[in-house]
Coordinates of N, CA and C in Angstrom, one line a residue:
V23 N -15.3 101.1 -55.0 CA -16.1 99.9 -54.7 C -16.1 99.7 -53.2
G24 N -15.0 99.9 -52.5 CA -14.9 99.7 -51.1 C -15.9 100.3 -50.3
E25 N -16.4 101.5 -50.7 CA -17.3 102.3 -49.9 C -18.7 101.6 -49.8
H26 N -18.9 100.6 -50.8 CA -20.2 99.9 -50.8 C -20.1 98.5 -50.1
G27 N -19.0 98.3 -49.5 CA -18.9 97.1 -48.7 C -18.1 95.9 -49.4
F28 N -17.7 96.1 -50.6 CA -17.0 95.0 -51.3 C -15.5 95.1 -50.9
Q29 N -15.0 94.0 -50.4 CA -13.6 94.0 -49.9 C -12.6 93.8 -51.1
P30 N -11.7 94.8 -51.3 CA -10.8 94.7 -52.4 C -10.0 93.4 -52.4
A31 N -9.8 92.8 -51.2 CA -9.0 91.5 -51.2 C -9.7 90.4 -51.9
A32 N -11.0 90.5 -52.1 CA -11.8 89.5 -52.8 C -11.7 89.7 -54.3
G33 N -11.2 90.8 -54.7 CA -11.2 91.1 -56.2 C -10.4 90.1 -57.0
A34 N -9.3 89.6 -56.5 CA -8.5 88.7 -57.3 C -9.3 87.4 -57.7
G35 N -10.1 86.9 -56.7 CA -10.9 85.7 -57.0 C -12.0 86.0 -58.0
V36 N -12.6 87.1 -57.9 CA -13.7 87.5 -58.8 C -13.1 87.7 -60.2
N37 N -12.0 88.4 -60.3 CA -11.3 88.6 -61.6 C -11.0 87.3 -62.2
L38 N -10.5 86.4 -61.4 CA -10.1 85.1 -62.0 C -11.3 84.3 -62.5
A39 N -12.5 84.5 -61.8 CA -13.7 83.7 -62.2 C -14.4 84.4 -63.4
F40 N -14.4 85.7 -63.4 CA -15.3 86.4 -64.3 C -14.6 87.4 -65.3
G41 N -13.3 87.6 -65.1 CA -12.5 88.5 -65.9 C -12.5 89.9 -65.3
A42 N -11.6 90.7 -65.8 CA -11.4 92.0 -65.2 C -12.5 92.9 -65.4
G43 N -13.4 92.6 -66.4 CA -14.5 93.5 -66.6 C -15.8 93.1 -65.9
W44 N -15.6 92.4 -64.8 CA -16.8 92.0 -64.0 C -17.7 93.1 -63.5
L45 N -17.1 94.2 -63.1 CA -17.8 95.3 -62.6 C -18.7 96.0 -63.7
E46 N -18.1 96.1 -64.9 CA -18.9 96.6 -66.0 C -20.1 95.7 -66.3
L47 N -19.8 94.4 -66.3 CA -20.9 93.4 -66.5 C -21.9 93.5 -65.5
F48 N -21.5 93.7 -64.2 CA -22.5 93.9 -63.1 C -23.3 95.1 -63.3
G49 N -22.7 96.2 -63.8 CA -23.4 97.4 -64.0 C -24.5 97.3 -65.1
E50 N -24.1 96.5 -66.1 CA -25.0 96.3 -67.3 C -26.1 95.4 -67.0
V51 N -25.8 94.3 -66.3 CA -26.7 93.2 -66.0 C -26.6 92.9 -64.5
P52 N -27.3 93.6 -63.6 CA -27.1 93.3 -62.2 C -27.6 91.9 -61.9
Y53 N -26.9 91.3 -60.9 CA -27.1 89.9 -60.5 C -26.5 88.9 -61.5
A54 N -25.8 89.4 -62.6 CA -25.1 88.4 -63.5 C -24.0 87.8 -62.8
V55 N -23.3 88.5 -61.9 CA -22.3 87.9 -61.1 C -22.9 87.3 -59.8
P56 N -22.9 86.0 -59.6 CA -23.6 85.4 -58.5 C -23.1 86.0 -57.1
H57 N -24.1 86.3 -56.3 CA -23.8 86.9 -55.0 C -22.6 86.2 -54.2
P58 N -22.6 84.9 -54.0 CA -21.6 84.3 -53.2 C -20.2 84.5 -53.8
E59 N -20.1 84.7 -55.1 CA -18.8 84.9 -55.7 C -18.3 86.3 -55.4
V60 N -19.2 87.2 -55.1 CA -18.8 88.6 -54.9 C -18.8 89.0 -53.5
C61 N -19.9 88.9 -52.8 CA -20.1 89.4 -51.5 C -21.4 89.0 -51.0
S62 N -21.9 89.5 -49.9 CA -23.2 89.2 -49.3 C -24.3 89.7 -50.2
S63 N -25.5 89.2 -50.1 CA -26.6 89.6 -50.9 C -26.8 91.1 -50.8
G64 N -26.8 91.6 -49.5 CA -27.0 93.0 -49.3 C -26.0 93.9 -50.0
T65 N -24.7 93.4 -50.0 CA -23.7 94.2 -50.6 C -23.8 94.2 -52.1
A66 N -24.2 93.0 -52.7 CA -24.4 92.9 -54.1 C -25.6 93.8 -54.5
D67 N -26.6 93.9 -53.7 CA -27.7 94.8 -54.0 C -27.3 96.3 -54.0
A68 N -26.4 96.6 -53.0 CA -25.8 97.9 -52.9 C -25.0 98.3 -54.2
L69 N -24.2 97.3 -54.6 CA -23.5 97.5 -55.9 C -24.4 97.7 -57.1
A70 N -25.5 96.9 -57.1 CA -26.4 97.1 -58.2 C -27.0 98.5 -58.2
A71 N -27.3 99.0 -57.0 CA -27.9 100.3 -56.9 C -26.9 101.4 -57.3
A72 N -25.6 101.2 -56.9 CA -24.6 102.2 -57.2 C -24.1 102.2 -58.6
F73 N -24.0 101.0 -59.2 CA -23.4 100.9 -60.5 C -24.3 100.4 -61.6
G74 N -25.5 99.9 -61.2 CA -26.4 99.3 -62.2 C -27.4 100.4 -62.7
P75 N -28.3 99.9 -63.5 CA -29.3 100.8 -64.1 C -30.3 101.2 -63.0
P76 N -31.2 102.2 -63.3 CA -32.2 102.6 -62.4 C -33.1 101.5 -61.9
A77 N -33.7 101.7 -60.7 CA -34.5 100.6 -60.0 C -35.6 100.1 -60.9
D78 N -36.2 100.9 -61.7 CA -37.3 100.5 -62.5 C -36.9 100.1 -64.0
A79 N -35.6 100.1 -64.2 CA -35.2 99.7 -65.6 C -35.6 98.3 -65.9
P80 N -36.1 98.1 -67.1 CA -36.6 96.7 -67.4 C -35.4 95.7 -67.4
R81 N -34.2 96.0 -67.8 CA -33.2 95.0 -67.8 C -32.8 94.7 -66.3
R82 N -32.9 95.6 -65.4 CA -32.6 95.3 -64.0 C -33.7 94.4 -63.5
I83 N -35.0 94.6 -63.8 CA -36.0 93.8 -63.3 C -35.9 92.4 -63.9
D84 N -35.6 92.3 -65.2 CA -35.4 91.0 -65.9 C -34.3 90.2 -65.2
A85 N -33.2 90.9 -65.0 CA -32.1 90.2 -64.4 C -32.5 89.7 -63.0
G86 N -33.2 90.5 -62.2 CA -33.6 90.1 -60.9 C -34.6 88.9 -60.9
I87 N -35.5 88.9 -61.8 CA -36.4 87.8 -62.0 C -35.7 86.5 -62.2
I88 N -34.8 86.5 -63.2 CA -34.0 85.3 -63.5 C -33.1 84.9 -62.4
H89 N -32.6 85.9 -61.7 CA -31.7 85.6 -60.5 C -32.6 84.8 -59.4
V90 N -33.8 85.3 -59.2 CA -34.6 84.7 -58.2 C -35.0 83.3 -58.5
L91 N -35.2 83.0 -59.8 CA -35.6 81.7 -60.3 C -34.4 80.8 -60.1
H92 N -33.2 81.2 -60.4 CA -32.0 80.4 -60.3 C -31.7 80.2 -58.8
E93 N -31.9 81.1 -57.9 CA -31.8 80.9 -56.5 C -32.7 79.8 -56.0
A94 N -33.9 79.8 -56.5 CA -34.9 78.8 -56.1 C -34.4 77.4 -56.6
E95 N -33.8 77.4 -57.8 CA -33.3 76.1 -58.3 C -32.2 75.6 -57.4
S96 N -31.3 76.5 -56.9 CA -30.3 76.0 -56.0 C -30.8 75.5 -54.7
D97 N -32.1 75.9 -54.3 CA -32.8 75.4 -53.1 C -33.5 74.1 -53.4
G98 N -33.5 73.6 -54.7 CA -34.1 72.3 -55.0 C -35.4 72.5 -55.8
H99 N -35.8 73.7 -56.1 CA -37.1 73.9 -56.8 C -36.9 73.9 -58.3
C100 N -37.7 73.1 -59.1 CA -37.6 73.1 -60.5 C -38.4 74.3 -61.1
H101 N -39.3 74.9 -60.4 CA -40.0 76.1 -60.9 C -40.5 76.8 -59.7
L102 N -41.2 78.0 -59.9 CA -41.9 78.7 -58.9 C -43.2 79.1 -59.4
P103 N -44.2 79.0 -58.4 CA -45.5 79.6 -58.8 C -45.3 81.1 -59.2
R104 N -46.1 81.5 -60.2 CA -45.9 82.9 -60.7 C -46.0 83.9 -59.6
A105 N -47.0 83.8 -58.8 CA -47.2 84.8 -57.7 C -46.0 84.8 -56.8
E106 N -45.5 83.7 -56.5 CA -44.3 83.6 -55.6 C -43.1 84.2 -56.2
L107 N -42.9 83.9 -57.5 CA -41.7 84.5 -58.2 C -41.8 86.0 -58.3
A108 N -43.0 86.5 -58.6 CA -43.2 88.0 -58.6 C -43.0 88.6 -57.3
E109 N -43.4 88.0 -56.2 CA -43.3 88.5 -54.9 C -41.8 88.5 -54.4
R110 N -41.1 87.4 -54.7 CA -39.7 87.3 -54.4 C -38.9 88.4 -55.1
A111 N -39.2 88.6 -56.4 CA -38.5 89.6 -57.2 C -38.9 91.0 -56.7
R112 N -40.1 91.2 -56.3 CA -40.5 92.5 -55.8 C -39.7 92.8 -54.5
R113 N -39.5 91.8 -53.6 CA -38.8 92.1 -52.4 C -37.3 92.3 -52.7
L114 N -36.8 91.6 -53.7 CA -35.4 91.8 -54.1 C -35.1 93.2 -54.7
L115 N -36.0 93.5 -55.6 CA -35.8 94.7 -56.5 C -36.5 96.0 -56.0
G116 N -37.5 95.8 -55.1 CA -38.2 97.0 -54.7 C -39.0 97.6 -55.9
A117 N -39.4 96.7 -56.8 CA -40.2 97.2 -58.0 C -41.1 96.0 -58.4
D118 N -42.3 96.4 -59.0 CA -43.2 95.4 -59.5 C -42.6 94.7 -60.7
A119 N -42.6 93.3 -60.6 CA -41.9 92.5 -61.7 C -42.9 91.7 -62.5
D120 N -44.2 91.7 -62.2 CA -45.1 90.8 -62.8 C -45.2 90.9 -64.3
D121 N -45.3 92.2 -64.8 CA -45.4 92.4 -66.2 C -44.2 91.9 -67.0
R122 N -43.0 92.0 -66.3 CA -41.8 91.6 -67.0 C -41.7 90.1 -67.2
I123 N -42.4 89.3 -66.3 CA -42.4 87.8 -66.5 C -43.0 87.5 -67.8
D124 N -44.1 88.1 -68.2 CA -44.7 87.9 -69.5 C -43.8 88.2 -70.7
E125 N -43.1 89.4 -70.5 CA -42.1 89.8 -71.5 C -41.0 88.8 -71.7
L126 N -40.5 88.3 -70.6 CA -39.4 87.3 -70.6 C -39.9 86.0 -71.3
A127 N -41.1 85.6 -71.0 CA -41.6 84.4 -71.6 C -41.8 84.6 -73.1
A128 N -42.2 85.8 -73.5 CA -42.4 86.1 -74.9 C -41.1 86.0 -75.7
R129 N -40.0 86.3 -75.0 CA -38.7 86.3 -75.6 C -38.0 85.0 -75.4
G130 N -38.7 84.0 -74.8 CA -38.1 82.7 -74.7 C -37.1 82.5 -73.5
R131 N -37.1 83.5 -72.6 CA -36.1 83.4 -71.5 C -36.8 82.8 -70.3
L132 N -38.1 82.6 -70.3 CA -38.9 81.9 -69.3 C -39.9 81.1 -70.0
V133 N -40.4 80.0 -69.3 CA -41.5 79.2 -69.8 C -42.6 79.2 -68.7
I134 N -43.8 79.5 -69.1 CA -44.9 79.6 -68.2 C -45.9 78.4 -68.6
E135 N -46.2 77.7 -67.6 CA -47.2 76.6 -67.7 C -48.2 76.8 -66.6
G136 N -49.4 77.2 -67.0 CA -50.4 77.5 -65.9 C -49.9 78.6 -65.0
D137 N -49.8 78.3 -63.7 CA -49.3 79.3 -62.8 C -47.8 79.0 -62.4
R138 N -47.2 78.1 -63.2 CA -45.8 77.8 -62.9 C -44.8 78.5 -63.9
V139 N -43.7 78.9 -63.4 CA -42.7 79.6 -64.2 C -41.4 78.8 -64.1
F140 N -40.8 78.5 -65.3 CA -39.6 77.7 -65.3 C -38.5 78.5 -66.1
D141 N -37.2 78.2 -65.7 CA -36.1 78.5 -66.6 C -36.2 77.5 -67.8
P142 N -36.0 78.0 -69.0 CA -36.1 77.1 -70.2 C -35.3 75.9 -70.1
V143 N -34.1 75.9 -69.6 CA -33.2 74.7 -69.5 C -33.8 73.7 -68.6
M144 N -34.3 74.2 -67.4 CA -34.9 73.3 -66.4 C -36.2 72.7 -67.0
H145 N -36.9 73.5 -67.7 CA -38.2 73.0 -68.3 C -37.9 71.9 -69.3
A146 N -36.9 72.1 -70.1 CA -36.5 71.1 -71.1 C -36.1 69.8 -70.3
I147 N -35.3 69.9 -69.3 CA -34.9 68.7 -68.5 C -36.1 68.0 -67.9
E148 N -37.0 68.8 -67.3 CA -38.2 68.2 -66.7 C -39.1 67.5 -67.7
T149 N -39.2 68.1 -68.9 CA -40.1 67.6 -69.9 C -39.5 66.3 -70.4
R150 N -38.2 66.3 -70.6 CA -37.5 65.0 -71.1 C -37.7 63.9 -70.0
L151 N -37.5 64.3 -68.8 CA -37.6 63.3 -67.7 C -39.1 62.7 -67.7
A152 N -40.1 63.6 -67.8 CA -41.4 63.2 -67.8 C -41.7 62.2 -68.9
R153 N -41.2 62.5 -70.1 CA -41.4 61.6 -71.3 C -40.8 60.2 -71.0
H154 N -39.6 60.2 -70.3 CA -38.9 59.0 -70.0 C -39.7 58.2 -69.0
V155 N -40.2 58.9 -68.0 CA -41.0 58.2 -67.0 C -42.3 57.6 -67.6
R156 N -42.9 58.4 -68.4 CA -44.1 57.9 -69.1 C -43.9 56.7 -69.9
A157 N -42.7 56.7 -70.7 CA -42.4 55.5 -71.5 C -42.1 54.3 -70.6
L158 N -41.5 54.5 -69.5 CA -41.2 53.3 -68.6 C -42.5 52.8 -68.0
T159 N -43.5 53.7 -67.6 CA -44.7 53.2 -67.0 C -45.6 52.5 -68.1
D160 N -45.5 52.9 -69.3 CA -46.3 52.3 -70.4 C -45.7 51.1 -71.0
D161 N -44.5 50.8 -70.8 CA -43.8 49.7 -71.4 C -44.1 48.4 -70.7
E162 N -43.9 47.3 -71.5 CA -44.1 46.0 -70.9 C -42.9 45.7 -70.0
P163 N -43.1 44.8 -69.0 CA -41.9 44.4 -68.2 C -40.9 43.7 -69.0
R164 N -39.6 43.9 -68.6 CA -38.5 43.3 -69.3 C -37.8 42.2 -68.5
L165 N -38.1 42.2 -67.2 CA -37.4 41.2 -66.3 C -38.1 39.9 -66.4
R166 N -37.4 38.9 -66.7 CA -38.0 37.5 -66.8 C -37.4 36.7 -65.7
L167 N -38.3 36.3 -64.7 CA -37.8 35.5 -63.6 C -38.6 34.2 -63.5
G168 N -38.0 33.3 -62.7 CA -38.8 32.1 -62.4 C -39.8 32.4 -61.3
A169 N -40.4 31.3 -60.7 CA -41.4 31.5 -59.7 C -40.8 32.2 -58.5
I170 N -41.6 33.2 -58.0 CA -41.2 34.0 -56.9 C -42.1 33.6 -55.7
E171 N -41.5 33.2 -54.6 CA -42.2 32.9 -53.4 C -42.0 34.0 -52.4
R172 N -43.1 34.3 -51.7 CA -43.0 35.3 -50.6 C -42.2 34.8 -49.4
P173 N -41.1 35.5 -49.0 CA -40.3 35.0 -47.9 C -41.2 34.9 -46.6
T174 N -40.8 34.0 -45.8 CA -41.4 33.8 -44.5 C -40.4 33.9 -43.4
G175 N -40.9 33.9 -42.2 CA -40.0 33.9 -41.0 C -39.9 35.3 -40.5
D176 N -38.9 35.6 -39.7 CA -38.7 36.9 -39.0 C -38.6 38.1 -39.9
L177 N -38.0 37.8 -41.1 CA -37.7 38.9 -42.0 C -38.8 38.9 -43.2
A178 N -39.9 38.3 -43.0 CA -40.9 38.2 -44.0 C -41.5 39.6 -44.2
P179 N -41.7 40.1 -45.5 CA -42.2 41.4 -45.7 C -43.7 41.5 -45.3
T180 N -44.1 42.7 -45.0 CA -45.5 42.9 -44.7 C -46.3 42.9 -46.0
D181 N -47.6 43.0 -45.9 CA -48.4 43.0 -47.1 C -48.0 44.2 -48.0
A182 N -47.8 45.4 -47.4 CA -47.5 46.6 -48.2 C -46.1 46.4 -48.8
Q183 N -45.2 45.8 -48.1 CA -43.8 45.6 -48.6 C -43.8 44.6 -49.7
W184 N -44.6 43.6 -49.6 CA -44.7 42.6 -50.7 C -45.3 43.2 -51.9
A185 N -46.3 44.1 -51.8 CA -46.9 44.7 -52.9 C -45.8 45.6 -53.6
V186 N -44.9 46.2 -52.9 CA -43.8 47.0 -53.5 C -42.9 46.0 -54.3
L187 N -42.6 44.9 -53.6 CA -41.7 44.0 -54.3 C -42.3 43.5 -55.6
R188 N -43.5 43.2 -55.6 CA -44.2 42.7 -56.8 C -44.2 43.8 -57.9
A189 N -44.4 45.0 -57.5 CA -44.4 46.1 -58.4 C -43.1 46.3 -59.1
V190 N -42.0 46.2 -58.3 CA -40.7 46.3 -58.8 C -40.4 45.2 -59.8
L191 N -40.8 44.0 -59.5 CA -40.5 42.9 -60.4 C -41.3 42.8 -61.6
E192 N -42.5 43.4 -61.6 CA -43.5 43.3 -62.7 C -43.6 44.6 -63.5
R193 N -42.9 45.6 -63.2 CA -43.0 46.9 -64.0 C -41.6 47.4 -64.3
R194 N -41.5 48.3 -65.3 CA -40.3 48.9 -65.6 C -39.9 50.0 -64.6
L195 N -40.9 50.6 -63.9 CA -40.6 51.7 -63.0 C -41.5 51.5 -61.8
A196 N -40.9 51.7 -60.6 CA -41.6 51.7 -59.3 C -41.0 52.7 -58.4
V197 N -41.7 53.4 -57.7 CA -41.2 54.4 -56.8 C -41.6 54.1 -55.4
L198 N -40.7 54.0 -54.5 CA -40.9 53.6 -53.1 C -40.6 54.8 -52.2
T199 N -41.6 55.3 -51.5 CA -41.4 56.4 -50.6 C -42.0 56.1 -49.2
G200 N -41.5 56.8 -48.2 CA -42.0 56.6 -46.9 C -41.1 57.3 -45.9
G201 N -41.7 57.6 -44.8 CA -40.9 58.3 -43.7 C -39.9 57.3 -43.0
P202 N -39.1 57.9 -42.1 CA -38.2 57.0 -41.3 C -38.9 55.9 -40.6
G203 N -38.4 54.7 -40.7 CA -38.9 53.6 -39.9 C -40.1 52.9 -40.6
T204 N -40.4 53.2 -41.8 CA -41.6 52.6 -42.4 C -41.2 51.3 -43.2
G205 N -39.9 51.0 -43.3 CA -39.5 49.7 -43.8 C -38.9 49.8 -45.2
K206 N -38.5 51.0 -45.6 CA -37.9 51.1 -47.0 C -36.7 50.2 -47.1
T207 N -35.8 50.3 -46.2 CA -34.5 49.5 -46.2 C -34.8 48.0 -46.2
M208 N -35.8 47.6 -45.3 CA -36.1 46.2 -45.2 C -36.7 45.7 -46.6
T209 N -37.5 46.5 -47.2 CA -38.1 46.2 -48.5 C -37.0 46.0 -49.5
M210 N -36.0 46.9 -49.6 CA -34.9 46.8 -50.5 C -34.1 45.6 -50.3
R211 N -33.9 45.3 -49.0 CA -33.1 44.1 -48.7 C -33.8 42.8 -49.2
A212 N -35.1 42.8 -49.0 CA -35.9 41.6 -49.4 C -35.9 41.5 -50.9
L213 N -35.9 42.7 -51.6 CA -35.8 42.7 -53.1 C -34.5 42.1 -53.6
V214 N -33.4 42.6 -53.0 CA -32.1 42.1 -53.4 C -32.0 40.6 -53.1
D215 N -32.5 40.1 -52.0 CA -32.4 38.7 -51.7 C -33.2 37.9 -52.7
L216 N -34.4 38.4 -53.1 CA -35.2 37.7 -54.1 C -34.4 37.6 -55.4
L217 N -33.8 38.7 -55.8 CA -33.2 38.7 -57.1 C -31.9 37.8 -57.1
H218 N -31.2 37.9 -56.0 CA -30.0 37.0 -55.9 C -30.4 35.6 -55.9
A219 N -31.5 35.2 -55.3 CA -32.0 33.8 -55.4 C -32.3 33.4 -56.8
Q220 N -32.6 34.4 -57.7 CA -32.8 34.1 -59.1 C -31.5 34.2 -59.9
R221 N -30.4 34.3 -59.2 CA -29.1 34.5 -59.9 C -29.0 35.7 -60.8
R222 N -29.6 36.8 -60.3 CA -29.5 38.1 -61.0 C -28.6 39.0 -60.2
T223 N -28.0 40.0 -60.9 CA -27.2 41.0 -60.2 C -28.1 42.2 -60.0
V224 N -27.8 43.0 -59.0 CA -28.5 44.2 -58.6 C -27.6 45.4 -58.5
R225 N -28.0 46.5 -59.0 CA -27.2 47.7 -58.9 C -28.0 48.7 -58.1
L226 N -27.5 49.2 -57.1 CA -28.2 50.2 -56.2 C -27.4 51.5 -56.3

């Protein structure tokens, strides 16, 4: 293994994490052992070439596709466009991966929606979250408050901030976005002050 760049000193940690048969696992299913746990990406690819199946073997391409998708998840992406997934996998594997995406989807290992490709677990999470958001947006407001007056003075909210405050108070779900300096913190402070004036508690 050393001739391919894997340092023997790292073996103890890998054995502890994955068991003594990790190299056999790596040979059978390349990229099954996450790169950071073993070595650099280039060294892991060298190990895959030395100990894994041929470059065009379906199981190698399948493992590479799933690896690419999981790497994207670690970067904060819930899915990848199909063309981007296929291109990333091609760069990693040196082989065309597009046909294998359909095969993995047919076997339930990927989910395809339009041009988007998901890991099944991530797709289930996103679907459940979407249902919950839809239920909140469709539901009647639950917060019962007395008369609310718009604050005045130096800390009075702008028209846009007041619209946000009303949305939060009158709906089950509101989303506040904006770049730095647009007044998100000021809006939240005004919201908390309004609710405290109504003798309500707030959790942030």
